[in-house]
């Protein structure tokens, strides 16, 4: 008698599928283990472990080194920001198989240990990005720093180095960004910096350098940003800097500069800060051509002569500070063209006469500092239509009462007007609910 075919029950079918699926997962995971051939270069791994141990840092992380190999986890995912402290690796170059450490970042870590840059760092020959910021580095910056041929970004700011910046720093052919702000360096700035033909950003501010800017820095044709405030360097900007036509930002506050050369009018400047220097003479005519300027600060100098009307051509300007100078004459009417202006500082500048009616166009200004000058006439009532948070007009020769439109300045946080101190009616400030200083 022939057996009748009985189909399997749904429970048997489901159970068989589950066994098959689990078996498949095991095969996939086994394949993953079998095909993984990317491991950190052993010399680099030993060097990294030695460096972290020397600095008192952990060489393991929940983000990277998750498998016992440094180049794992986020260390090989370039779409994720580097951990602190942490590394990034390249496992694709040279046909794969070996991962090389290309970036190291240690910022703001202090363990109380004395920290110097050890020679083991030399084994990380593939580094393109090295950030050792605010970790209490001491001693001198070793000359072997110049051996990292692939290095594009070097940040050793906020440390306690001593001695000069080694000339070998100029032998980094790939370097684009160099940040040594507040790092403790002194001595002369090495002229070898002029060899960094690809350099785009240079920050030497807040150090103890002395002497002049090396003329060789005029060879940095790719330079776009130079930060040298309170660096100890002074004198004149070298004539070779006329070649720096890609320069966009120059911050040189408190640097003992004595002159602003006219050739910077041929740069591509967006931000210029030469405040708190020893610049004398008239404000130069460099402003005629820099239509890209967004911020101009020439305060706390000894500038004389009239304020150039050409400043009115800087139609992208949002910040202007000419305060604490010895400028003479009236305020140019063309400054009313600066419709993007947000902050205007001209206190103790020496300006005189009436504030031009063209200033009525400056509706975006939220900070006006015009105290201790020789302004005359009535206070302009159009100021009452500005969205001001700061207003200072004390110590001038204005006449007449406070304009009624000033009562609309309900967003003021700081107000300094001699009329208020001299008995103006209290209802003038009753609507100024945000006022904190009077």
CSV table of C-alpha atoms in Angstrom, one decimal:
chain,number,residue,atom,x,y,z
A,1,UNK,CA,0.0,0.0,0.0
A,2,UNK,CA,1.4,3.3,-1.0
A,3,UNK,CA,2.2,5.8,1.7
A,4,UNK,CA,0.2,9.0,1.5
A,5,UNK,CA,2.4,12.1,1.2
A,6,UNK,CA,1.9,14.4,4.2
A,7,UNK,CA,3.1,18.0,4.0
A,8,UNK,CA,5.2,19.4,6.8
A,9,UNK,CA,3.5,21.5,9.4
A,10,UNK,CA,4.2,25.3,9.4
A,11,UNK,CA,6.1,24.9,12.7
A,12,UNK,CA,8.5,22.5,11.2
A,13,UNK,CA,9.1,24.8,8.2
A,14,UNK,CA,9.7,27.8,10.5
A,15,UNK,CA,12.1,25.8,12.7
A,16,UNK,CA,14.1,24.7,9.7
A,17,UNK,CA,14.3,28.2,8.3
A,18,UNK,CA,15.6,29.5,11.7
A,19,UNK,CA,18.4,26.8,11.7
A,20,UNK,CA,19.3,27.7,8.2
A,21,UNK,CA,19.4,31.5,8.9
A,22,UNK,CA,21.6,31.0,12.1
A,23,UNK,CA,24.0,28.8,10.1
A,24,UNK,CA,24.2,31.5,7.4
A,25,UNK,CA,25.0,34.2,9.9
A,26,UNK,CA,27.8,32.1,11.4
A,27,UNK,CA,29.3,31.6,8.0
A,28,UNK,CA,29.1,35.3,7.3
A,29,UNK,CA,30.8,36.2,10.6
A,30,UNK,CA,33.4,33.5,10.0
A,31,UNK,CA,34.1,35.0,6.6
A,32,UNK,CA,34.5,38.4,8.1
A,33,UNK,CA,37.1,37.1,10.5
A,34,UNK,CA,38.8,35.2,7.8
A,35,UNK,CA,39.0,38.0,5.3
A,36,UNK,CA,40.1,40.8,7.6
A,37,UNK,CA,43.7,41.5,6.6
A,38,UNK,CA,43.9,45.2,7.6
A,39,UNK,CA,46.0,45.7,10.8
A,40,UNK,CA,48.0,48.5,12.1
A,41,UNK,CA,51.6,48.7,11.1
A,42,UNK,CA,53.4,47.0,14.1
A,43,UNK,CA,56.1,49.6,14.4
A,44,UNK,CA,53.4,52.4,14.5
A,45,UNK,CA,51.4,50.4,17.0
A,46,UNK,CA,54.4,50.0,19.3
A,47,UNK,CA,55.2,53.7,18.9
A,48,UNK,CA,51.6,54.8,19.7
A,49,UNK,CA,51.5,52.6,22.8
A,50,UNK,CA,54.8,54.0,24.0
A,51,UNK,CA,53.8,57.6,23.4
A,52,UNK,CA,50.5,57.2,25.2
A,53,UNK,CA,52.1,55.4,28.1
A,54,UNK,CA,54.8,58.1,28.3
A,55,UNK,CA,52.1,60.8,28.5
A,56,UNK,CA,50.0,58.9,30.9
A,57,UNK,CA,47.1,58.4,28.5
A,58,UNK,CA,45.0,55.4,27.8
A,59,UNK,CA,45.7,53.6,24.4
A,60,UNK,CA,42.3,52.0,24.4
A,61,UNK,CA,38.9,53.7,23.7
A,62,UNK,CA,35.2,52.9,23.4
A,63,UNK,CA,35.4,54.4,20.0
A,64,UNK,CA,38.7,53.2,18.5
A,65,UNK,CA,41.0,50.3,19.3
A,66,UNK,CA,37.9,48.4,20.0
A,67,UNK,CA,39.3,45.0,18.8
A,68,UNK,CA,42.8,45.3,20.4
A,69,UNK,CA,44.1,46.9,17.2
A,70,UNK,CA,44.5,50.7,17.2
A,71,UNK,CA,43.2,51.1,13.6
A,72,UNK,CA,39.6,49.9,14.3
A,73,UNK,CA,36.3,51.4,15.1
A,74,UNK,CA,36.1,55.2,14.5
A,75,UNK,CA,39.8,55.3,13.7
A,76,UNK,CA,39.1,54.0,10.3
A,77,UNK,CA,35.8,55.9,9.7
A,78,UNK,CA,36.8,59.2,8.2
A,79,UNK,CA,33.2,60.5,8.3
A,80,UNK,CA,33.3,60.7,12.2
A,81,UNK,CA,35.3,63.3,14.0
A,82,UNK,CA,38.4,62.1,15.7
A,83,UNK,CA,38.1,61.1,19.4
A,84,UNK,CA,40.0,62.8,22.2
A,85,UNK,CA,42.6,61.5,22.6
A,86,UNK,CA,42.5,59.6,19.4
A,87,UNK,CA,43.8,58.7,16.0
A,88,UNK,CA,42.7,58.2,12.4
A,89,UNK,CA,44.1,55.6,10.1
A,90,UNK,CA,44.4,54.9,6.4
A,91,UNK,CA,43.9,51.2,5.5
A,92,UNK,CA,43.3,51.7,1.7
A,93,UNK,CA,46.6,53.1,0.4
A,94,UNK,CA,49.4,50.9,-0.8
A,95,UNK,CA,46.9,48.2,-1.9
A,96,UNK,CA,45.5,47.6,1.6
A,97,UNK,CA,46.6,45.1,4.1
A,98,UNK,CA,48.4,47.5,6.4
A,99,UNK,CA,46.8,50.4,8.2
A,100,UNK,CA,48.9,53.5,8.8
A,101,UNK,CA,48.2,56.2,11.5
A,102,UNK,CA,47.6,59.4,9.6
A,103,UNK,CA,46.2,61.7,12.4
A,104,UNK,CA,46.7,62.1,16.1
A,105,UNK,CA,44.8,64.5,18.3
A,106,UNK,CA,45.4,65.1,22.1
A,107,UNK,CA,43.8,68.2,23.4
A,108,UNK,CA,43.3,69.6,26.9
A,109,UNK,CA,44.5,66.5,28.8
A,110,UNK,CA,46.6,67.0,31.9
A,111,UNK,CA,47.8,64.2,34.2
A,112,UNK,CA,50.4,66.1,36.1
A,113,UNK,CA,53.2,64.3,34.2
A,114,UNK,CA,56.0,66.2,32.5
A,115,UNK,CA,55.4,66.0,28.8
A,116,UNK,CA,57.8,66.3,25.9
A,117,UNK,CA,57.6,65.1,22.4
A,118,UNK,CA,59.3,61.7,22.4
A,119,UNK,CA,61.4,60.3,19.6
A,120,UNK,CA,58.9,57.4,19.2
A,121,UNK,CA,56.8,59.9,17.2
A,122,UNK,CA,59.2,59.5,14.4
A,123,UNK,CA,57.8,56.1,13.7
A,124,UNK,CA,54.5,57.6,12.7
A,125,UNK,CA,55.8,58.6,9.3
A,126,UNK,CA,52.4,58.8,7.6
A,127,UNK,CA,51.1,61.5,9.8
A,128,UNK,CA,49.2,64.2,7.9
A,129,UNK,CA,47.5,65.8,11.0
A,130,UNK,CA,49.1,66.3,14.4
A,131,UNK,CA,47.3,68.2,17.2
A,132,UNK,CA,48.9,68.4,20.6
A,133,UNK,CA,47.1,71.4,22.1
A,134,UNK,CA,46.8,72.4,25.7
A,135,UNK,CA,48.4,69.3,27.2
A,136,UNK,CA,51.3,71.0,29.1
A,137,UNK,CA,54.2,70.3,26.6
A,138,UNK,CA,57.5,71.4,28.0
A,139,UNK,CA,61.1,71.7,26.8
A,140,UNK,CA,62.0,72.6,23.3
A,141,UNK,CA,60.3,71.5,20.1
A,142,UNK,CA,62.6,68.8,18.7
A,143,UNK,CA,64.3,69.4,15.4
A,144,UNK,CA,63.0,66.1,14.1
A,145,UNK,CA,59.6,67.7,13.7
A,146,UNK,CA,60.9,68.7,10.2
A,147,UNK,CA,61.0,65.0,9.1
A,148,UNK,CA,57.2,64.5,8.7
A,149,UNK,CA,57.1,64.9,4.9
A,150,UNK,CA,53.3,64.2,4.7
A,151,UNK,CA,52.3,66.6,7.5
A,152,UNK,CA,49.6,69.1,6.4
A,153,UNK,CA,48.3,70.3,9.8
A,154,UNK,CA,50.3,71.0,12.9
A,155,UNK,CA,48.7,72.4,16.0
A,156,UNK,CA,50.9,72.7,19.2
A,157,UNK,CA,49.1,75.7,20.7
A,158,UNK,CA,48.6,76.4,24.4
A,159,UNK,CA,51.7,74.6,25.7
A,160,UNK,CA,54.8,75.5,27.7
A,161,UNK,CA,57.6,75.1,25.2
A,162,UNK,CA,60.7,77.2,25.7
A,163,UNK,CA,63.4,78.4,23.4
A,164,UNK,CA,63.1,79.3,19.7
A,165,UNK,CA,61.0,77.7,17.0
A,166,UNK,CA,63.5,75.3,15.3
A,167,UNK,CA,64.5,76.2,11.7
A,168,UNK,CA,63.6,72.6,10.7
A,169,UNK,CA,60.0,73.6,10.9
A,170,UNK,CA,60.6,75.0,7.4
A,171,UNK,CA,61.3,71.6,5.9
A,172,UNK,CA,57.7,70.4,6.0
A,173,UNK,CA,56.9,70.5,2.2
A,174,UNK,CA,53.2,69.5,2.6
A,175,UNK,CA,52.3,71.8,5.6
A,176,UNK,CA,49.2,74.0,5.1
A,177,UNK,CA,48.2,74.9,8.6
A,178,UNK,CA,50.7,75.8,11.4
A,179,UNK,CA,49.2,76.9,14.8
A,180,UNK,CA,51.6,77.7,17.7
A,181,UNK,CA,49.5,80.2,19.5
A,182,UNK,CA,50.4,80.7,23.2
A,183,UNK,CA,53.0,77.9,23.0
A,184,UNK,CA,55.8,79.6,24.9
A,185,UNK,CA,58.3,80.2,22.1
A,186,UNK,CA,60.8,83.0,22.1
A,187,UNK,CA,63.7,84.3,20.1
A,188,UNK,CA,63.7,85.3,16.4
A,189,UNK,CA,61.1,83.9,14.0
A,190,UNK,CA,63.1,81.5,11.8
A,191,UNK,CA,63.3,82.8,8.1
A,192,UNK,CA,63.0,79.1,7.0
A,193,UNK,CA,59.3,79.5,7.5
A,194,UNK,CA,59.4,81.1,4.1
A,195,UNK,CA,60.1,77.7,2.6
A,196,UNK,CA,56.6,76.5,3.4
A,197,UNK,CA,55.2,77.1,-0.1
A,198,UNK,CA,51.8,75.5,0.6
A,199,UNK,CA,51.1,77.2,3.9
A,200,UNK,CA,47.7,78.8,4.1
A,201,UNK,CA,47.3,79.5,7.8
A,202,UNK,CA,50.0,80.7,10.2
A,203,UNK,CA,49.2,81.5,13.9
A,204,UNK,CA,52.2,82.7,16.0
A,205,UNK,CA,50.2,84.9,18.3
A,206,UNK,CA,50.7,85.2,22.1
A,207,UNK,CA,54.4,84.1,22.2
A,208,UNK,CA,57.6,85.8,23.3
A,209,UNK,CA,59.2,86.3,19.9
A,210,UNK,CA,61.4,89.4,19.3
A,211,UNK,CA,62.7,91.2,16.3
A,212,UNK,CA,61.1,91.8,12.9
A,213,UNK,CA,59.0,89.7,10.5
A,214,UNK,CA,61.4,87.8,8.3
A,215,UNK,CA,61.3,89.1,4.7
A,216,UNK,CA,61.3,85.5,3.6
A,217,UNK,CA,57.7,85.2,4.7
A,218,UNK,CA,56.9,87.1,1.5
A,219,UNK,CA,57.5,83.8,-0.3
A,220,UNK,CA,54.4,82.3,1.2
A,221,UNK,CA,52.3,82.9,-1.9
A,222,UNK,CA,49.5,80.5,-0.7
A,223,UNK,CA,49.2,82.3,2.7
A,224,UNK,CA,45.6,83.3,3.4
A,225,UNK,CA,45.5,83.9,7.2
A,226,UNK,CA,48.2,85.3,9.4
A,227,UNK,CA,47.6,85.7,13.2
A,228,UNK,CA,50.4,87.5,15.0
A,229,UNK,CA,48.8,89.4,17.8
A,230,UNK,CA,50.9,89.9,21.0
A,231,UNK,CA,53.6,87.8,19.4
A,232,UNK,CA,56.5,90.1,20.4
A,233,UNK,CA,57.3,90.9,16.7
A,234,UNK,CA,57.2,94.6,15.7
A,235,UNK,CA,58.6,97.1,13.3
A,236,UNK,CA,57.3,97.5,9.7
A,237,UNK,CA,55.7,94.8,7.5
A,238,UNK,CA,58.4,93.9,5.0
A,239,UNK,CA,58.0,95.0,1.4
A,240,UNK,CA,58.2,91.4,0.3
A,241,UNK,CA,54.7,90.9,1.8
A,242,UNK,CA,53.4,92.7,-1.3
A,243,UNK,CA,53.5,89.2,-2.9
A,244,UNK,CA,50.9,87.9,-0.5
A,245,UNK,CA,47.9,88.6,-2.8
A,246,UNK,CA,45.9,85.7,-1.4
A,247,UNK,CA,45.9,87.1,2.1
A,248,UNK,CA,42.4,87.4,3.6
A,249,UNK,CA,43.0,87.8,7.4
A,250,UNK,CA,45.7,89.7,9.2
A,251,UNK,CA,45.4,89.9,13.0
A,252,UNK,CA,48.3,91.9,14.4
A,253,UNK,CA,47.0,93.5,17.5
A,254,UNK,CA,49.6,94.5,20.1
A,255,UNK,CA,52.5,93.8,17.8
A,256,UNK,CA,54.4,97.1,17.9
A,257,UNK,CA,53.9,97.7,14.2
A,258,UNK,CA,54.7,101.2,13.1
A,259,UNK,CA,53.1,101.5,9.7
A,260,UNK,CA,50.4,100.0,7.5
A,261,UNK,CA,51.8,99.7,4.0
A,262,UNK,CA,49.7,100.7,1.1
A,263,UNK,CA,50.4,97.5,-0.8
A,264,UNK,CA,48.0,95.5,1.4
A,265,UNK,CA,45.3,97.2,-0.6
A,266,UNK,CA,46.2,94.7,-3.3
A,267,UNK,CA,45.5,91.7,-0.9
A,268,UNK,CA,42.2,89.9,-0.8
A,269,UNK,CA,41.5,91.1,2.8
A,270,UNK,CA,38.3,90.4,4.6
A,271,UNK,CA,39.6,91.0,8.2
A,272,UNK,CA,42.3,93.4,9.3
A,273,UNK,CA,43.1,94.1,13.0
A,274,UNK,CA,46.1,96.3,13.7
A,275,UNK,CA,44.8,97.7,16.9
A,276,UNK,CA,47.0,98.6,19.9
A,277,UNK,CA,50.2,99.2,18.0
A,278,UNK,CA,52.5,102.2,17.4
A,279,UNK,CA,51.2,103.2,14.0
A,280,UNK,CA,51.6,106.9,13.3
A,281,UNK,CA,50.7,109.3,10.5
A,282,UNK,CA,47.5,109.4,8.5
A,283,UNK,CA,45.3,106.3,7.9
A,284,UNK,CA,46.7,105.2,4.6
A,285,UNK,CA,44.8,105.0,1.4
A,286,UNK,CA,45.0,101.2,1.2
A,287,UNK,CA,41.2,101.0,1.8
A,288,UNK,CA,40.4,102.2,-1.7
A,289,UNK,CA,40.6,98.8,-3.3
A,290,UNK,CA,39.6,96.3,-0.6
A,291,UNK,CA,35.9,95.9,-1.4
A,292,UNK,CA,35.9,92.5,0.3
A,293,UNK,CA,36.7,93.8,3.8
A,294,UNK,CA,34.3,92.8,6.5
A,295,UNK,CA,36.1,93.9,9.6
A,296,UNK,CA,38.6,96.8,10.1
A,297,UNK,CA,40.1,97.6,13.5
A,298,UNK,CA,42.8,100.3,13.7
A,299,UNK,CA,42.0,101.4,17.2
A,300,UNK,CA,44.6,102.4,19.9
A,301,UNK,CA,47.2,103.8,17.6
A,302,UNK,CA,48.6,107.3,17.0
A,303,UNK,CA,47.0,107.9,13.6
A,304,UNK,CA,46.5,111.5,12.6
A,305,UNK,CA,44.9,113.4,9.7
A,306,UNK,CA,41.4,113.0,8.4
A,307,UNK,CA,39.4,109.8,8.2
A,308,UNK,CA,39.6,108.6,4.6
A,309,UNK,CA,36.3,108.9,2.7
A,310,UNK,CA,37.4,105.7,0.8
A,311,UNK,CA,36.3,103.7,3.8
A,312,UNK,CA,32.9,104.3,2.5
A,313,UNK,CA,33.7,102.0,-0.4
A,314,UNK,CA,34.0,99.0,1.9
A,315,UNK,CA,30.3,98.1,1.4
A,316,UNK,CA,30.7,94.6,3.0
A,317,UNK,CA,32.1,96.1,6.2
A,318,UNK,CA,30.2,94.9,9.4
A,319,UNK,CA,32.8,96.0,12.0
A,320,UNK,CA,34.7,99.3,12.1
A,321,UNK,CA,36.8,100.6,14.9
A,322,UNK,CA,38.9,103.8,14.6
A,323,UNK,CA,38.7,104.7,18.4
A,324,UNK,CA,41.6,106.0,20.5
A,325,UNK,CA,43.5,107.8,17.8
A,326,UNK,CA,44.3,111.4,17.0
A,327,UNK,CA,42.2,111.7,13.8
A,328,UNK,CA,41.2,115.2,12.8
A,329,UNK,CA,38.3,116.7,10.9
A,330,UNK,CA,34.7,115.5,10.4
A,331,UNK,CA,33.2,112.1,9.8
A,332,UNK,CA,33.0,111.5,6.0
A,333,UNK,CA,29.5,111.4,4.6
A,334,UNK,CA,30.4,108.3,2.5
A,335,UNK,CA,30.5,106.2,5.6
A,336,UNK,CA,26.7,106.2,5.2
A,337,UNK,CA,27.2,103.8,2.4
A,338,UNK,CA,28.2,101.1,4.9
A,339,UNK,CA,24.7,99.6,5.1
A,340,UNK,CA,26.0,96.2,6.4
A,341,UNK,CA,27.7,97.9,9.3
A,342,UNK,CA,26.8,96.3,12.7
A,343,UNK,CA,29.4,97.7,15.1
A,344,UNK,CA,30.8,101.2,14.9
A,345,UNK,CA,33.5,102.3,17.4
A,346,UNK,CA,34.8,105.9,17.1
A,347,UNK,CA,35.2,106.9,20.8
A,348,UNK,CA,38.2,109.1,21.6
A,349,UNK,CA,39.1,109.2,17.9
A,350,UNK,CA,39.5,113.0,17.6
A,351,UNK,CA,36.6,113.4,15.2
A,352,UNK,CA,34.6,116.6,15.3
A,353,UNK,CA,31.6,118.3,13.7
A,354,UNK,CA,28.1,117.0,13.1
A,355,UNK,CA,27.3,113.3,12.6
A,356,UNK,CA,26.4,113.2,8.9
A,357,UNK,CA,22.7,112.8,7.9
A,358,UNK,CA,23.8,109.9,5.6
A,359,UNK,CA,24.2,107.8,8.7
A,360,UNK,CA,20.4,107.4,8.7
A,361,UNK,CA,21.0,104.5,6.2
A,362,UNK,CA,22.9,102.5,8.8
A,363,UNK,CA,19.9,100.7,10.1
A,364,UNK,CA,21.8,97.5,11.0
A,365,UNK,CA,24.0,99.1,13.6
A,366,UNK,CA,23.5,97.6,17.0
A,367,UNK,CA,26.5,99.1,18.7
A,368,UNK,CA,27.6,102.8,18.5
A,369,UNK,CA,30.4,104.1,20.6
A,370,UNK,CA,31.1,107.8,19.9
A,371,UNK,CA,32.0,109.2,23.3
A,372,UNK,CA,34.8,111.7,24.1
A,373,UNK,CA,35.0,113.4,20.7
A,374,UNK,CA,34.2,116.9,19.5
A,375,UNK,CA,30.9,116.2,17.9
A,376,UNK,CA,28.6,119.2,17.7
A,377,UNK,CA,25.0,120.0,16.9
A,378,UNK,CA,22.0,118.0,17.9
A,379,UNK,CA,22.0,114.4,18.5
A,380,UNK,CA,20.7,112.8,15.3
A,381,UNK,CA,17.1,111.6,15.9
A,382,UNK,CA,17.5,108.9,13.2
A,383,UNK,CA,19.6,106.9,15.7
A,384,UNK,CA,16.3,106.2,17.4
A,385,UNK,CA,15.3,103.9,14.5
A,386,UNK,CA,18.4,101.7,14.8
A,387,UNK,CA,18.2,98.3,16.6
A,388,UNK,CA,20.8,99.4,19.2
A,389,UNK,CA,21.9,97.4,22.2
A,390,UNK,CA,24.9,99.6,23.0
A,391,UNK,CA,24.9,103.4,22.8
A,392,UNK,CA,27.6,105.7,24.1
A,393,UNK,CA,27.8,109.4,23.2
A,394,UNK,CA,29.1,110.9,26.4
A,395,UNK,CA,31.7,113.7,26.4
A,396,UNK,CA,30.9,115.6,23.3
A,397,UNK,CA,29.5,119.1,22.5
A,398,UNK,CA,26.0,118.1,21.5
A,399,UNK,CA,23.2,120.7,22.1
A,400,UNK,CA,19.5,120.4,22.7
A,401,UNK,CA,17.4,117.8,24.3
A,402,UNK,CA,17.5,114.1,23.7
A,403,UNK,CA,15.5,113.4,20.5
A,404,UNK,CA,12.1,111.8,21.2
A,405,UNK,CA,12.8,109.0,18.8
A,406,UNK,CA,15.5,107.8,21.2
A,407,UNK,CA,12.6,106.6,23.4
A,408,UNK,CA,12.1,103.8,20.9
A,409,UNK,CA,15.5,102.2,21.8
A,410,UNK,CA,13.8,99.5,23.9
A,411,UNK,CA,16.5,96.9,23.2
A,412,UNK,CA,19.3,99.0,24.8
A,413,UNK,CA,21.5,97.1,27.3
A,414,UNK,CA,24.1,99.9,27.7
A,415,UNK,CA,23.5,103.6,27.6
A,416,UNK,CA,25.9,106.4,28.3
A,417,UNK,CA,24.6,109.9,27.6
A,418,UNK,CA,25.5,112.9,29.6
A,419,UNK,CA,22.0,114.3,29.3
A,420,UNK,CA,20.7,111.4,31.4
A,421,UNK,CA,23.1,112.2,34.1
A,422,UNK,CA,22.1,115.8,34.0
A,423,UNK,CA,18.5,115.4,34.8
A,424,UNK,CA,16.6,114.2,31.7
A,425,UNK,CA,13.1,113.0,32.5
A,426,UNK,CA,12.9,109.5,33.9
A,427,UNK,CA,10.3,108.4,31.3
A,428,UNK,CA,13.2,108.4,28.8
A,429,UNK,CA,14.4,105.1,30.2
A,430,UNK,CA,11.2,103.6,31.5
A,431,UNK,CA,10.7,101.5,28.3
A,432,UNK,CA,14.3,100.2,28.3
A,433,UNK,CA,13.6,97.0,30.2
A,434,UNK,CA,16.8,95.4,29.0
A,435,UNK,CA,19.1,98.2,30.3
A,436,UNK,CA,21.8,97.0,32.6
A,437,UNK,CA,24.3,99.9,32.5
A,438,UNK,CA,23.4,103.7,32.7
